[in-house]
């Protein structure tokens, strides 16, 4: 202990730091720069506040917290001071941590804490560094707990020993521990005092180390005990070294296999997204009274698309984040009695569907990283027992974006294609972010990794090359070249062929080129998707293709040109048969008319029940009219066994496919993500420049006019500054009587006013000469 060293404050320390060091401080603690502090003294006051220190504590790892606890423990032996703690030497800290941490790692944490303004040096320098450190009175706010749990009785015990002590507790003691593990770790009890009845449960738990005494009425559950009670990976504190992500074996897959698996998951997600868009276009989802899409609607969509409710919830959130799904009044003439406000695809969907797989994959992946909600929580209940709906404000979580990246960041440090277990990943996360001990649970980590796997960012327990590139990309880069390149490498090459089989199925052994895929989806219905998709050709699917104006020869030619297998004769007969019947009847707008060159066919139509339902009336042997809409007439005639086609006033065939309901694309109306504004190096440098100017303005006057300078003296000094280009330090009293000092660059002197710009800004300021109380040429 060396308590006789100089007790200088943080303001003195900051004033001696370099501009680069202050820029670094503002970048890692951006709350200190808003609003820009006027001088390093104001900066020090903010940095020493309890709220700012607690915010800075979020970036401290477990060893950093142990160093802080050792510092506070050593400072307590010196005695309390009103504003300063310490000085504490490096040896004092090393002595308390013992062999649980390397001295080099302790030095790194000390430099880390100094760089963030939580500690600062004092006394003589040794090899360019201070040997003792001071701290502010609110420094304990940086710790994630109240007691010194990393120096307490649990700190050097193994998880097995702690579990044995928990198992040895009786029912009442176990009940108290469980209550604290589920709720707040702090508890109030009169038995917390040192002189309390030793037979009471709380004193017994304190004696065994299962509770830590904070004061005479407060106890705290040590985090080592809490982790075991919550069935989470233990918090190992017997050694303060960082847990390893290394696996015992390199894994059964190489990097190419991992990337291929991720690309396969991404393609499947894109296919499911198309299915969901089509389902919502046909039957938009109702909006809950409280907003969002309810679990009942998600189950309906899951049944329609053949997906799980969890998958549908994830896709709904991703599509809405990409502005491909929105709420509003739908625009569709094929849907009757549509509600005024529903969730439906937006008009941006049609352009998105024509983008290549890389661009669509990138959009969904970026949307997931920037999503201010956790889709895996959809369907869970909140504290009031209400079910959480998709896209609802109740699902908003300000920490979702940062937490998602924090969970994936350790995976980027593991070797490619080396799997990392969820237990190992969770242990690393709680070591790096002790304040998030209750947030980074196995369930949260596993669900986040599962969503990343469904997006193709992870596969086989490790990050794909796409995931690594995406995490390393600046969030402001809309088209990151590294990510696009990684996606192109991972995605399989597009093919333009398929295999037509005798049972009228079409097997596609890979992803098709867009034009070929569009034509095949028009001609056949998808039976099973995946890396190898299977389509089936039916009469209805052929009729759907004919409705777009294609002929039987064009359909047969398309299949023959792209099939690697011979065209089955049965398929040729089917296409010709459907095409021969298709279009004998022509339905147009009258409201609707029916035209048929074969009078026998039209006569047969008029004798059916469909003619009665549609109120058909013959105008000529080959023409009949109906008051029903065209779409209704066609559907009813097809139900009666006919094969009508639609035509316009010119006699051309009409594409009867409906694109579904659409709403206008607009920004998502949900709660925006609450991000702490990042501070760039340029902005931080500007703030530092203004602080330096304020410090110079407040420094003692050395020369020139002071007190109440005469008008001639003021004019002479300003003119001197204008001729030589030197700066001025002025004292100024505004119209409200508020006095201030400024360091300015004089620009001109006219009409009894000094026009100048303050250092760090380009704005012109005007100072009436009669209000100047000080003028000094620097």
XYZ file of C-alpha atoms in Angstrom:
778
model
C 0.000 0.000 0.000
C 1.188 3.485 -0.867
C -1.528 5.879 0.236
C 0.863 8.882 0.320
C 1.025 9.222 -3.473
C -0.525 12.293 -5.165
C -4.317 12.095 -5.296
C -5.004 13.755 -8.621
C -8.452 13.646 -10.152
C -9.618 12.227 -13.460
C -9.864 15.747 -14.950
C -6.119 16.244 -14.416
C -5.432 12.860 -16.001
C -7.631 13.520 -19.043
C -6.034 16.913 -19.637
C -2.642 15.218 -20.014
C -3.834 12.472 -22.363
C -3.177 12.718 -26.079
C -5.903 13.602 -28.537
C -5.784 10.021 -29.863
C -6.423 8.654 -26.363
C -9.400 10.973 -25.850
C -10.803 9.992 -29.251
C -10.558 6.334 -28.229
C -12.300 7.113 -24.928
C -15.223 8.814 -26.676
C -15.600 5.984 -29.194
C -15.793 3.254 -26.524
C -17.985 5.412 -24.272
C -20.143 7.401 -26.731
C -22.515 8.575 -23.994
C -19.772 10.972 -22.811
C -19.854 12.904 -26.091
C -23.545 13.838 -26.111
C -23.869 16.749 -25.808
C -20.243 17.680 -26.545
C -18.579 18.455 -23.199
C -17.077 21.891 -22.727
C -13.620 20.927 -21.594
C -11.976 17.871 -20.058
C -13.312 18.876 -16.643
C -16.895 18.366 -17.800
C -15.836 15.134 -19.522
C -14.382 13.856 -16.253
C -17.576 14.674 -14.348
C -19.636 12.666 -16.817
C -17.185 9.765 -16.849
C -17.353 9.503 -13.033
C -21.163 9.404 -12.844
C -22.712 6.126 -11.696
C -24.946 5.813 -14.780
C -22.063 6.226 -17.216
C -19.837 3.845 -15.250
C -22.598 1.201 -15.234
C -22.914 1.595 -19.003
C -19.156 1.197 -19.424
C -19.297 -1.964 -17.311
C -21.176 -3.776 -20.094
C -17.932 -4.177 -22.054
C -15.899 -5.617 -19.160
C -15.223 -9.364 -19.125
C -15.003 -11.632 -16.089
C -11.275 -11.056 -15.533
C -11.809 -7.309 -15.804
C -14.494 -7.551 -13.111
C -12.077 -9.547 -10.950
C -9.441 -6.817 -11.334
C -12.040 -4.209 -10.337
C -13.057 -6.253 -7.299
C -9.392 -6.592 -6.266
C -8.909 -2.837 -6.712
C -11.989 -2.035 -4.601
C -10.966 -4.523 -1.918
C -7.482 -3.010 -1.680
C -8.874 0.539 -1.694
C -11.216 -0.353 1.201
C -8.215 -1.127 3.401
C -6.834 2.377 2.854
C -10.026 3.941 4.106
C -12.949 5.740 2.570
C -12.580 9.039 0.789
C -15.401 11.177 -0.439
C -14.499 11.225 -4.117
C -11.420 9.064 -4.755
C -10.567 5.400 -4.197
C -6.950 4.306 -3.883
C -4.152 4.560 -4.709
C -3.796 0.821 -5.314
C -0.686 -0.816 -6.716
C -0.444 -3.605 -9.265
C 1.027 -5.893 -6.605
C -2.054 -5.342 -4.421
C -4.269 -6.588 -7.265
C -2.024 -9.519 -8.194
C -1.861 -10.614 -4.558
C -5.654 -10.859 -4.318
C -6.109 -12.733 -7.592
C -3.229 -15.118 -6.961
C -2.517 -17.725 -9.607
C -5.994 -17.595 -11.074
C -4.833 -15.085 -13.718
C -1.552 -14.346 -15.483
C 0.130 -11.048 -14.659
C 0.262 -10.139 -18.338
C -3.511 -10.555 -18.590
C -3.993 -8.421 -15.466
C -1.880 -5.678 -17.057
C -4.034 -5.859 -20.194
C -7.193 -5.395 -18.102
C -5.645 -2.477 -16.196
C -4.790 -0.762 -19.495
C -8.336 -1.503 -20.676
C -9.861 0.135 -17.596
C -7.535 3.138 -17.857
C -8.379 3.626 -21.545
C -12.072 3.764 -20.603
C -11.548 6.312 -17.850
C -12.581 3.938 -15.054
C -9.104 4.007 -13.483
C -6.216 6.403 -13.890
C -2.604 6.357 -12.820
C -0.811 8.321 -10.159
C 2.674 8.579 -8.776
C 5.996 8.016 -10.551
C 6.253 6.180 -13.860
C 8.021 2.836 -14.218
C 8.922 1.872 -17.769
C 6.549 4.501 -19.047
C 3.570 3.322 -16.970
C 2.088 4.190 -13.622
C 2.475 1.696 -10.808
C -0.591 2.846 -8.823
C -4.126 3.623 -9.803
C -7.038 5.690 -8.551
C -10.771 5.325 -9.122
C -13.969 7.284 -8.588
C -16.432 6.828 -5.765
C -19.033 5.265 -8.118
C -16.625 2.662 -9.519
C -18.593 -0.281 -7.966
C -21.394 0.518 -10.436
C -19.255 -1.100 -13.143
C -19.608 -4.531 -11.493
C -22.513 -6.838 -12.408
C -23.159 -7.650 -8.728
C -22.976 -5.965 -5.340
C -20.796 -8.394 -3.379
C -17.208 -9.322 -4.254
C -18.192 -12.715 -5.647
C -14.939 -13.209 -7.540
C -12.954 -12.886 -4.306
C -15.496 -14.597 -2.030
C -15.638 -18.178 -0.712
C -17.212 -19.516 -3.940
C -14.577 -17.991 -6.207
C -11.997 -20.784 -5.948
C -14.335 -23.783 -5.729
C -15.094 -26.132 -8.600
C -18.602 -26.542 -9.946
C -18.786 -30.059 -8.467
C -17.967 -28.774 -4.972
C -20.540 -25.982 -5.229
C -23.171 -28.469 -6.395
C -22.416 -30.702 -3.402
C -22.970 -27.764 -1.049
C -26.271 -26.976 -2.756
C -27.397 -30.604 -2.461
C -26.514 -30.563 1.248
C -28.924 -27.668 1.935
C -32.244 -28.524 3.580
C -35.645 -27.802 1.996
C -36.058 -24.324 3.500
C -32.557 -23.270 2.480
C -33.044 -24.717 -1.001
C -36.306 -22.807 -1.332
C -34.550 -19.521 -0.511
C -31.803 -20.224 -3.047
C -34.311 -21.158 -5.752
C -36.329 -17.981 -5.176
C -33.238 -15.815 -5.601
C -32.161 -17.803 -8.671
C -35.514 -17.222 -10.409
C -35.838 -13.550 -9.475
C -33.467 -10.850 -8.315
C -30.186 -12.112 -6.889
C -30.505 -9.582 -4.029
C -32.608 -10.378 -0.993
C -33.520 -8.446 2.159
C -33.388 -10.176 5.534
C -32.816 -9.175 9.150
C -30.792 -12.368 9.522
C -28.095 -10.953 7.229
C -26.405 -9.151 10.162
C -23.223 -10.744 11.574
C -24.842 -11.120 15.013
C -27.999 -12.853 13.720
C -29.143 -16.247 15.018
C -26.655 -18.728 13.519
C -29.343 -21.429 13.369
C -31.496 -19.430 10.925
C -31.371 -20.440 7.244
C -29.765 -17.208 5.977
C -26.761 -17.216 8.384
C -26.187 -20.888 7.605
C -26.165 -20.218 3.880
C -23.772 -17.303 4.408
C -21.464 -19.553 6.438
C -21.412 -22.142 3.649
C -20.759 -19.440 1.039
C -24.031 -20.064 -0.795
C -25.087 -16.484 0.022
C -22.903 -13.380 0.143
C -23.489 -10.623 2.700
C -23.800 -7.163 1.132
C -24.755 -5.312 4.311
C -26.576 -6.045 7.558
C -29.932 -6.352 5.787
C -28.997 -7.490 2.264
C -27.672 -10.751 0.873
C -26.814 -11.744 -2.695
C -26.835 -15.079 -4.474
C -23.355 -15.658 -5.960
C -23.462 -16.104 -9.745
C -21.576 -19.408 -9.467
C -24.456 -20.806 -7.397
C -27.174 -19.179 -9.525
C -25.908 -20.769 -12.750
C -26.116 -24.266 -11.269
C -29.577 -23.664 -9.805
C -30.812 -22.545 -13.249
C -29.272 -25.627 -14.951
C -26.950 -23.449 -16.991
C -23.270 -24.065 -17.827
C -21.297 -23.334 -14.634
C -19.460 -20.053 -14.195
C -15.909 -21.272 -13.624
C -14.033 -18.790 -11.416
C -11.351 -21.058 -9.925
C -9.407 -20.009 -13.010
C -10.116 -16.588 -14.492
C -8.744 -17.464 -17.907
C -11.127 -17.288 -20.841
C -12.894 -20.580 -21.689
C -11.766 -22.230 -24.890
C -13.919 -22.803 -27.953
C -11.573 -25.465 -29.272
C -13.069 -28.891 -29.875
C -11.386 -32.216 -29.227
C -11.648 -33.122 -32.913
C -11.702 -30.960 -36.049
C -15.118 -32.280 -37.032
C -16.359 -34.598 -39.770
C -16.924 -31.836 -42.347
C -14.612 -29.568 -44.294
C -15.243 -25.905 -45.054
C -16.797 -26.605 -48.472
C -19.268 -29.053 -46.964
C -20.233 -26.521 -44.288
C -20.747 -23.800 -46.908
C -22.781 -26.131 -49.111
C -25.019 -27.080 -46.190
C -25.563 -23.401 -45.365
C -26.422 -22.598 -48.985
C -28.899 -25.480 -49.043
C -30.644 -24.106 -45.965
C -30.767 -20.647 -47.537
C -32.324 -21.934 -50.776
C -34.926 -23.834 -48.774
C -35.726 -20.674 -46.802
C -36.158 -18.708 -50.029
C -38.527 -21.355 -51.387
C -40.560 -21.274 -48.192
C -40.629 -17.471 -48.369
C -42.150 -17.714 -51.873
C -44.752 -20.175 -50.591
C -45.660 -17.869 -47.713
C -45.955 -14.850 -50.014
C -48.275 -16.810 -52.285
C -50.368 -17.978 -49.319
C -50.680 -14.455 -47.944
C -51.525 -13.137 -51.402
C -54.392 -15.609 -51.659
C -55.611 -15.164 -48.069
C -54.098 -12.187 -46.209
C -53.674 -12.467 -42.456
C -55.982 -10.633 -40.099
C -54.477 -8.012 -37.786
C -54.934 -8.425 -34.074
C -56.588 -5.619 -32.158
C -53.284 -5.095 -30.340
C -51.354 -5.291 -33.637
C -49.360 -8.092 -35.193
C -50.321 -11.504 -36.545
C -51.846 -13.877 -34.008
C -50.858 -17.473 -33.400
C -54.115 -18.699 -34.991
C -53.257 -17.005 -38.284
C -49.716 -18.391 -38.110
C -51.101 -21.904 -37.678
C -53.352 -21.404 -40.706
C -50.403 -20.267 -42.777
C -48.297 -23.160 -41.480
C -50.975 -25.623 -42.586
C -51.300 -23.961 -45.996
C -47.566 -23.916 -46.705
C -46.684 -27.197 -44.999
C -44.208 -25.494 -42.660
C -43.913 -25.282 -38.899
C -45.378 -22.370 -36.951
C -41.861 -21.427 -35.811
C -40.677 -21.280 -39.412
C -43.651 -19.195 -40.497
C -43.082 -16.767 -37.619
C -39.439 -16.303 -38.642
C -40.366 -15.698 -42.281
C -43.103 -13.229 -41.372
C -40.632 -11.169 -39.340
C -37.958 -11.298 -42.071
C -40.353 -10.367 -44.877
C -41.801 -7.492 -42.858
C -38.307 -6.242 -42.015
C -37.517 -6.280 -45.750
C -40.784 -4.379 -46.464
C -42.105 -7.339 -48.447
C -44.989 -7.790 -46.006
C -47.047 -4.931 -44.669
C -50.411 -3.867 -43.369
C -53.047 -1.876 -45.183
C -55.992 -2.121 -47.534
C -55.223 -4.769 -50.169
C -55.411 -4.065 -53.877
C -56.880 -7.155 -55.540
C -59.876 -7.602 -57.814
C -59.850 -11.360 -57.265
C -60.685 -11.175 -53.553
C -64.171 -10.229 -52.467
C -65.265 -8.811 -49.137
C -61.662 -8.157 -48.159
C -61.190 -6.422 -44.771
C -59.957 -2.858 -44.831
C -56.745 -3.604 -42.944
C -54.801 -6.879 -43.219
C -51.256 -8.154 -43.454
C -50.450 -8.971 -47.072
C -47.477 -8.909 -49.470
C -46.469 -5.447 -50.581
C -46.067 -4.262 -54.153
C -42.279 -4.700 -53.722
C -42.707 -8.492 -53.757
C -43.014 -8.748 -57.544
C -39.630 -7.067 -58.099
C -38.040 -9.112 -55.290
C -39.230 -12.371 -56.867
C -37.198 -11.606 -60.013
C -33.951 -10.972 -58.128
C -31.300 -13.683 -58.124
C -30.855 -16.019 -55.152
C -27.759 -14.170 -53.902
C -29.510 -10.818 -53.610
C -32.579 -12.324 -51.917
C -30.439 -14.358 -49.502
C -28.451 -11.253 -48.584
C -31.654 -9.299 -47.950
C -33.064 -11.892 -45.545
C -29.744 -12.329 -43.729
C -29.298 -8.582 -43.224
C -32.918 -8.292 -42.110
C -32.355 -10.947 -39.453
C -29.237 -9.270 -38.068
C -31.064 -5.922 -37.843
C -34.321 -7.333 -36.482
C -35.380 -5.607 -33.206
C -37.369 -8.678 -32.143
C -36.594 -12.322 -31.463
C -38.793 -14.443 -33.780
C -38.273 -17.608 -31.719
C -40.270 -15.976 -28.909
C -43.437 -15.928 -31.033
C -46.045 -18.070 -29.317
C -44.464 -17.717 -25.862
C -46.306 -15.896 -23.086
C -45.327 -12.682 -21.350
C -45.467 -12.010 -17.612
C -49.222 -11.350 -17.790
C -49.843 -14.633 -19.577
C -50.566 -13.079 -22.987
C -49.336 -14.892 -26.075
C -46.680 -12.995 -28.005
C -47.765 -12.338 -31.588
C -45.581 -11.894 -34.661
C -44.790 -8.263 -35.568
C -46.259 -7.064 -32.273
C -44.792 -4.266 -30.176
C -44.741 -6.606 -27.157
C -42.052 -8.613 -28.944
C -39.752 -5.589 -29.288
C -36.397 -5.987 -27.535
C -33.830 -3.193 -27.627
C -31.007 -5.694 -27.002
C -32.011 -8.151 -29.742
C -29.688 -6.731 -32.405
C -26.571 -6.441 -30.241
C -27.291 -9.745 -28.486
C -27.587 -11.584 -31.805
C -24.150 -10.397 -32.919
C -22.610 -11.058 -29.513
C -23.771 -14.675 -29.679
C -22.318 -15.237 -33.147
C -19.065 -13.291 -32.683
C -17.242 -16.058 -30.726
C -17.996 -18.520 -33.541
C -16.021 -16.317 -35.931
C -12.928 -16.872 -33.762
C -13.147 -20.660 -34.031
C -11.383 -22.378 -36.909
C -13.550 -22.934 -40.011
C -15.484 -26.223 -40.012
C -14.621 -26.842 -36.340
C -17.913 -27.384 -34.488
C -18.575 -25.532 -31.248
C -20.981 -26.985 -28.711
C -23.756 -24.849 -27.262
C -22.384 -25.354 -23.728
C -18.944 -24.090 -24.777
C -20.428 -21.121 -26.615
C -22.621 -20.194 -23.641
C -19.652 -20.429 -21.260
C -17.624 -18.067 -23.448
C -20.515 -15.618 -23.665
C -21.081 -15.372 -19.903
C -17.312 -14.986 -19.387
C -17.143 -12.128 -21.884
C -20.390 -10.483 -20.771
C -20.942 -11.134 -17.046
C -23.677 -8.485 -16.974
C -25.658 -10.631 -19.431
C -25.459 -13.741 -17.243
C -29.242 -13.979 -16.991
C -29.779 -13.184 -20.675
C -27.323 -15.566 -22.368
C -28.978 -18.810 -21.328
C -28.702 -22.102 -23.166
C -32.199 -21.606 -24.546
C -31.458 -18.131 -25.917
C -28.153 -19.227 -27.436
C -29.563 -22.406 -28.991
C -32.576 -20.629 -30.538
C -30.388 -17.857 -31.956
C -27.972 -20.379 -33.467
C -30.925 -22.326 -34.905
C -32.226 -19.215 -36.667
C -28.731 -18.513 -37.990
C -28.604 -22.080 -39.313
C -31.941 -21.661 -41.104
C -30.536 -18.542 -42.767
C -27.406 -20.382 -43.915
C -25.061 -18.455 -41.601
C -24.102 -21.534 -39.565
C -23.991 -25.240 -40.397
C -22.730 -28.306 -38.540
C -21.962 -26.251 -35.428
C -19.707 -23.658 -37.093
C -20.009 -20.431 -39.048
C -20.174 -20.644 -42.820
C -17.994 -18.397 -44.943
C -21.100 -16.292 -45.614
C -21.704 -15.892 -41.875
C -18.097 -14.864 -41.261
C -18.137 -12.317 -44.073
C -21.489 -10.884 -42.972
C -20.394 -10.399 -39.344
C -17.204 -8.666 -40.505
C -19.086 -6.272 -42.793
C -19.974 -2.711 -41.898
C -23.709 -2.457 -41.219
C -23.903 0.649 -43.449
C -22.631 -1.244 -46.522
C -25.726 -2.081 -48.606
C -23.881 -4.294 -51.097
C -20.906 -5.889 -49.301
C -18.696 -7.408 -51.985
C -17.143 -9.973 -49.627
C -20.555 -11.326 -48.600
C -21.842 -11.482 -52.174
C -18.688 -13.288 -53.269
C -18.999 -15.806 -50.419
C -22.644 -16.428 -51.317
C -21.832 -16.975 -54.977
C -19.125 -19.475 -54.028
C -21.460 -21.339 -51.685
C -24.536 -21.528 -53.903
C -24.598 -24.433 -56.368
C -24.338 -23.662 -60.058
C -27.661 -23.089 -61.794
C -28.824 -25.748 -64.216
C -31.209 -25.580 -67.185
C -32.302 -29.201 -67.371
C -34.520 -31.692 -65.552
C -35.664 -35.294 -65.835
C -39.192 -36.024 -67.065
C -40.352 -39.428 -65.832
C -43.013 -41.854 -66.981
C -45.318 -41.170 -64.010
C -45.669 -37.540 -65.200
C -43.280 -36.227 -62.549
C -40.315 -33.975 -63.240
C -37.198 -34.389 -61.090
C -34.935 -31.325 -60.847
C -31.450 -32.276 -59.518
C -30.472 -28.732 -58.539
C -31.438 -25.046 -58.643
C -32.844 -24.060 -62.033
C -32.114 -20.923 -63.980
C -34.851 -18.333 -63.305
C -36.449 -18.442 -66.766
C -36.533 -22.248 -66.823
C -37.849 -22.388 -63.256
C -40.655 -19.903 -64.008
C -41.819 -21.902 -67.020
C -41.647 -25.222 -65.132
C -43.609 -23.834 -62.162
C -46.224 -22.658 -64.646
C -46.507 -26.117 -66.235
C -46.169 -28.340 -63.145
C -47.005 -28.321 -59.432
C -44.264 -28.693 -56.819
C -44.567 -31.920 -54.843
C -41.389 -31.789 -52.774
C -38.665 -29.190 -52.514
C -35.056 -29.275 -51.416
C -31.743 -29.826 -53.138
C -33.562 -32.114 -55.600
C -37.112 -30.934 -56.280
C -39.971 -32.991 -57.708
C -42.810 -31.510 -59.766
C -45.939 -33.207 -61.095
C -47.710 -32.411 -64.370
C -51.510 -32.632 -64.217
C -54.433 -31.565 -66.370
C -54.956 -28.517 -64.183
C -51.299 -27.485 -64.393
C -51.319 -27.892 -68.211
C -54.533 -25.848 -68.401
C -52.866 -23.180 -66.244
C -50.030 -22.924 -68.746
C -52.454 -22.812 -71.675
C -54.336 -19.968 -69.977
C -51.263 -17.767 -70.404
C -51.458 -18.109 -74.194
C -48.982 -20.941 -74.705
C -49.841 -23.676 -77.181
C -49.413 -27.411 -76.927
C -46.459 -27.328 -79.326
C -44.679 -24.750 -77.153
C -45.209 -26.826 -73.989
C -43.979 -30.005 -75.612
C -40.982 -28.195 -77.108
C -40.053 -26.745 -73.697
C -40.088 -30.181 -72.077
C -38.131 -31.795 -74.917
C -35.476 -29.054 -74.957
C -34.775 -29.184 -71.210
C -35.350 -32.832 -70.305
C -32.358 -35.178 -70.143
C -34.761 -38.115 -70.467
C -37.054 -38.939 -73.416
C -40.495 -37.358 -73.404
C -43.057 -39.998 -72.228
C -45.711 -40.675 -74.859
C -48.422 -40.509 -72.209
C -47.408 -36.925 -71.400
C -47.530 -35.941 -75.061
C -51.036 -37.384 -75.363
C -52.133 -35.584 -72.176
C -50.872 -32.200 -73.364
C -52.501 -32.611 -76.795
C -55.791 -33.784 -75.263
C -56.033 -30.875 -72.807
C -55.021 -28.396 -75.495
C -57.631 -29.739 -77.907
C -60.424 -29.106 -75.426
C -58.946 -25.889 -74.081
C -60.420 -22.751 -75.535
C -63.367 -24.261 -77.394
C -65.422 -22.025 -75.161
C -64.367 -18.366 -75.018
C -65.502 -16.192 -72.102
C -65.276 -12.429 -72.476
C -66.577 -9.249 -70.878
C -70.219 -8.364 -71.295
C -70.330 -8.527 -68.011
C -69.258 -11.865 -69.533
C -69.926 -13.550 -72.824
C -69.393 -17.107 -74.015
C -68.333 -17.720 -77.593
C -67.974 -21.150 -79.130
C -67.541 -22.107 -82.797
C -69.063 -25.539 -82.026
C -72.797 -24.999 -81.609
C -73.257 -28.460 -80.061
C -70.820 -27.647 -77.287
C -72.557 -24.373 -76.476
C -75.940 -26.089 -76.515
C -74.579 -28.650 -74.064
C -73.410 -25.830 -71.784
C -76.835 -24.210 -71.821
C -78.431 -27.464 -70.626
C -76.251 -27.743 -67.496
C -76.935 -26.528 -63.956
C -74.028 -24.130 -64.405
C -76.032 -22.240 -67.050
C -78.861 -21.807 -64.561
C -76.507 -20.638 -61.803
C -74.816 -18.157 -64.126
C -78.098 -17.059 -65.783
C -76.693 -17.739 -69.236
C -78.756 -16.424 -72.152
C -78.090 -17.394 -75.757
C -77.832 -14.526 -78.195
C -76.894 -16.686 -81.164
C -76.060 -20.373 -81.800
C -72.428 -19.615 -80.994
C -72.751 -16.809 -78.406
C -74.252 -16.548 -74.896
C -73.979 -13.854 -72.240
C -74.046 -13.759 -68.435
C -74.216 -11.053 -65.773
C -71.618 -12.921 -63.644
C -67.965 -11.810 -63.618
C -65.571 -13.453 -66.041
C -63.596 -15.251 -63.343
C -66.749 -16.718 -61.815
C -68.047 -17.921 -65.206
C -64.774 -19.683 -66.015
C -64.540 -21.370 -62.616
C -68.156 -22.558 -62.723
C -67.832 -23.980 -66.232
C -64.643 -25.812 -65.301
C -66.427 -27.335 -62.328
C -69.058 -28.570 -64.802
C -66.371 -30.383 -66.821
C -65.688 -27.895 -69.599
C -62.347 -26.262 -70.456
C -63.074 -22.578 -71.205
C -60.407 -19.977 -71.834
C -60.616 -16.246 -71.210
C -60.288 -13.696 -73.990
C -60.303 -9.925 -74.269
C -62.275 -7.673 -76.636
C -59.738 -8.328 -79.401
C -60.060 -12.083 -79.073
C -56.622 -12.602 -77.467
C -56.264 -15.056 -74.579
C -56.143 -13.576 -71.068
C -53.670 -14.747 -68.421
C -56.059 -15.790 -65.683
C -53.435 -16.184 -62.979
C -53.946 -13.882 -60.006
C -50.900 -12.308 -58.434
C -52.834 -12.146 -55.156
C -53.519 -9.299 -52.778
C -50.976 -6.482 -52.508
C -50.650 -3.541 -50.150
C -48.598 -0.429 -50.633
C -44.993 -0.723 -49.538
C -44.045 1.584 -46.679
C -41.687 1.691 -43.716
C -42.559 -0.754 -40.967
C -44.880 0.865 -38.473
C -43.579 -1.102 -35.515
C -41.328 0.238 -32.811
C -37.933 1.096 -34.316
C -34.790 -0.482 -33.018
C -33.338 1.455 -30.114
C -29.682 1.663 -30.968
C -27.081 3.525 -29.037
C -25.677 5.977 -31.539
C -22.210 4.981 -32.665
C -19.526 7.666 -32.671
C -17.123 7.682 -35.590
C -13.458 8.702 -35.337
C -14.130 11.952 -37.209
C -16.952 12.962 -34.889
C -14.907 12.052 -31.823
C -11.945 14.069 -33.102
C -14.204 17.120 -33.578
C -15.472 16.799 -29.991
C -11.897 16.525 -28.687
C -10.891 19.609 -30.661
C -13.710 21.622 -29.070
C -12.747 20.358 -25.610
C -9.138 21.444 -26.152
C -10.376 24.872 -27.215
C -12.527 25.142 -24.106
C -9.578 24.110 -21.920
C -7.389 26.803 -23.469
C -10.136 29.369 -23.046
C -10.393 28.522 -19.350
C -6.635 28.525 -18.694
C -5.059 31.411 -16.708
C -4.435 34.707 -18.536
C -0.769 35.314 -19.249
C -0.560 38.493 -21.332
C -2.554 41.188 -23.092
C -5.540 43.100 -21.914
C -7.559 41.790 -19.040
C -10.010 43.137 -16.569
C -11.868 45.850 -18.500
C -9.802 46.590 -21.635
C -10.227 49.928 -23.349
C -11.728 50.168 -26.806
C -8.401 51.168 -28.357
C -6.618 48.201 -26.785
C -9.274 45.757 -27.932
C -9.179 47.113 -31.490
C -5.387 47.029 -31.583
C -5.192 43.403 -30.406
C -7.864 42.241 -32.843
C -6.135 43.984 -35.753
C -2.854 42.353 -34.693
C -4.531 38.957 -34.753
C -5.991 39.668 -38.206
C -2.581 40.661 -39.619
C -0.615 37.755 -38.124
C -3.297 35.025 -38.284
C -2.907 34.278 -34.578
C -5.808 33.162 -32.429
C -7.565 35.192 -29.766
C -8.776 34.216 -26.360
C -11.681 36.410 -25.369
C -13.941 36.803 -22.395
C -17.547 37.538 -23.296
C -20.727 38.469 -21.404
C -23.979 37.900 -23.320
C -27.222 39.889 -23.041
C -28.377 37.717 -20.121
C -25.232 38.377 -18.108
C -23.745 34.881 -18.639
C -19.960 35.003 -18.852
C -17.937 32.637 -21.051
C -14.521 32.289 -22.607
C -13.674 31.398 -26.193
C -10.610 30.725 -28.326
C -11.420 32.070 -31.788
C -9.855 32.828 -35.158
C -10.592 36.444 -36.061
C -12.080 36.929 -39.534
C -13.008 40.610 -39.612
C -13.715 43.665 -37.476
C -16.599 45.894 -38.540
C -19.494 47.933 -37.117
C -18.288 47.472 -33.545
C -18.334 43.670 -33.809
C -15.681 40.987 -33.929
C -16.571 38.320 -36.494
C -14.703 35.124 -35.723
C -14.974 31.328 -35.863
C -14.455 29.139 -32.833
C -11.866 26.397 -33.140
C -13.440 23.129 -34.236
C -16.324 24.804 -36.119
C -16.769 26.763 -39.350
C -19.682 28.901 -38.183
C -19.165 32.651 -37.912
C -19.791 34.108 -34.456
C -20.392 37.800 -33.738
C -19.113 39.410 -30.540
C -20.004 43.075 -29.823
C -16.819 44.802 -28.668
C -18.486 46.473 -25.672
C -19.313 43.027 -24.223
C -15.711 41.770 -24.296
C -14.130 41.496 -20.843
C -10.861 39.903 -21.962
C -8.791 39.917 -25.135
C -5.558 37.923 -25.394
C -3.456 37.145 -28.455
C -2.283 33.525 -28.375
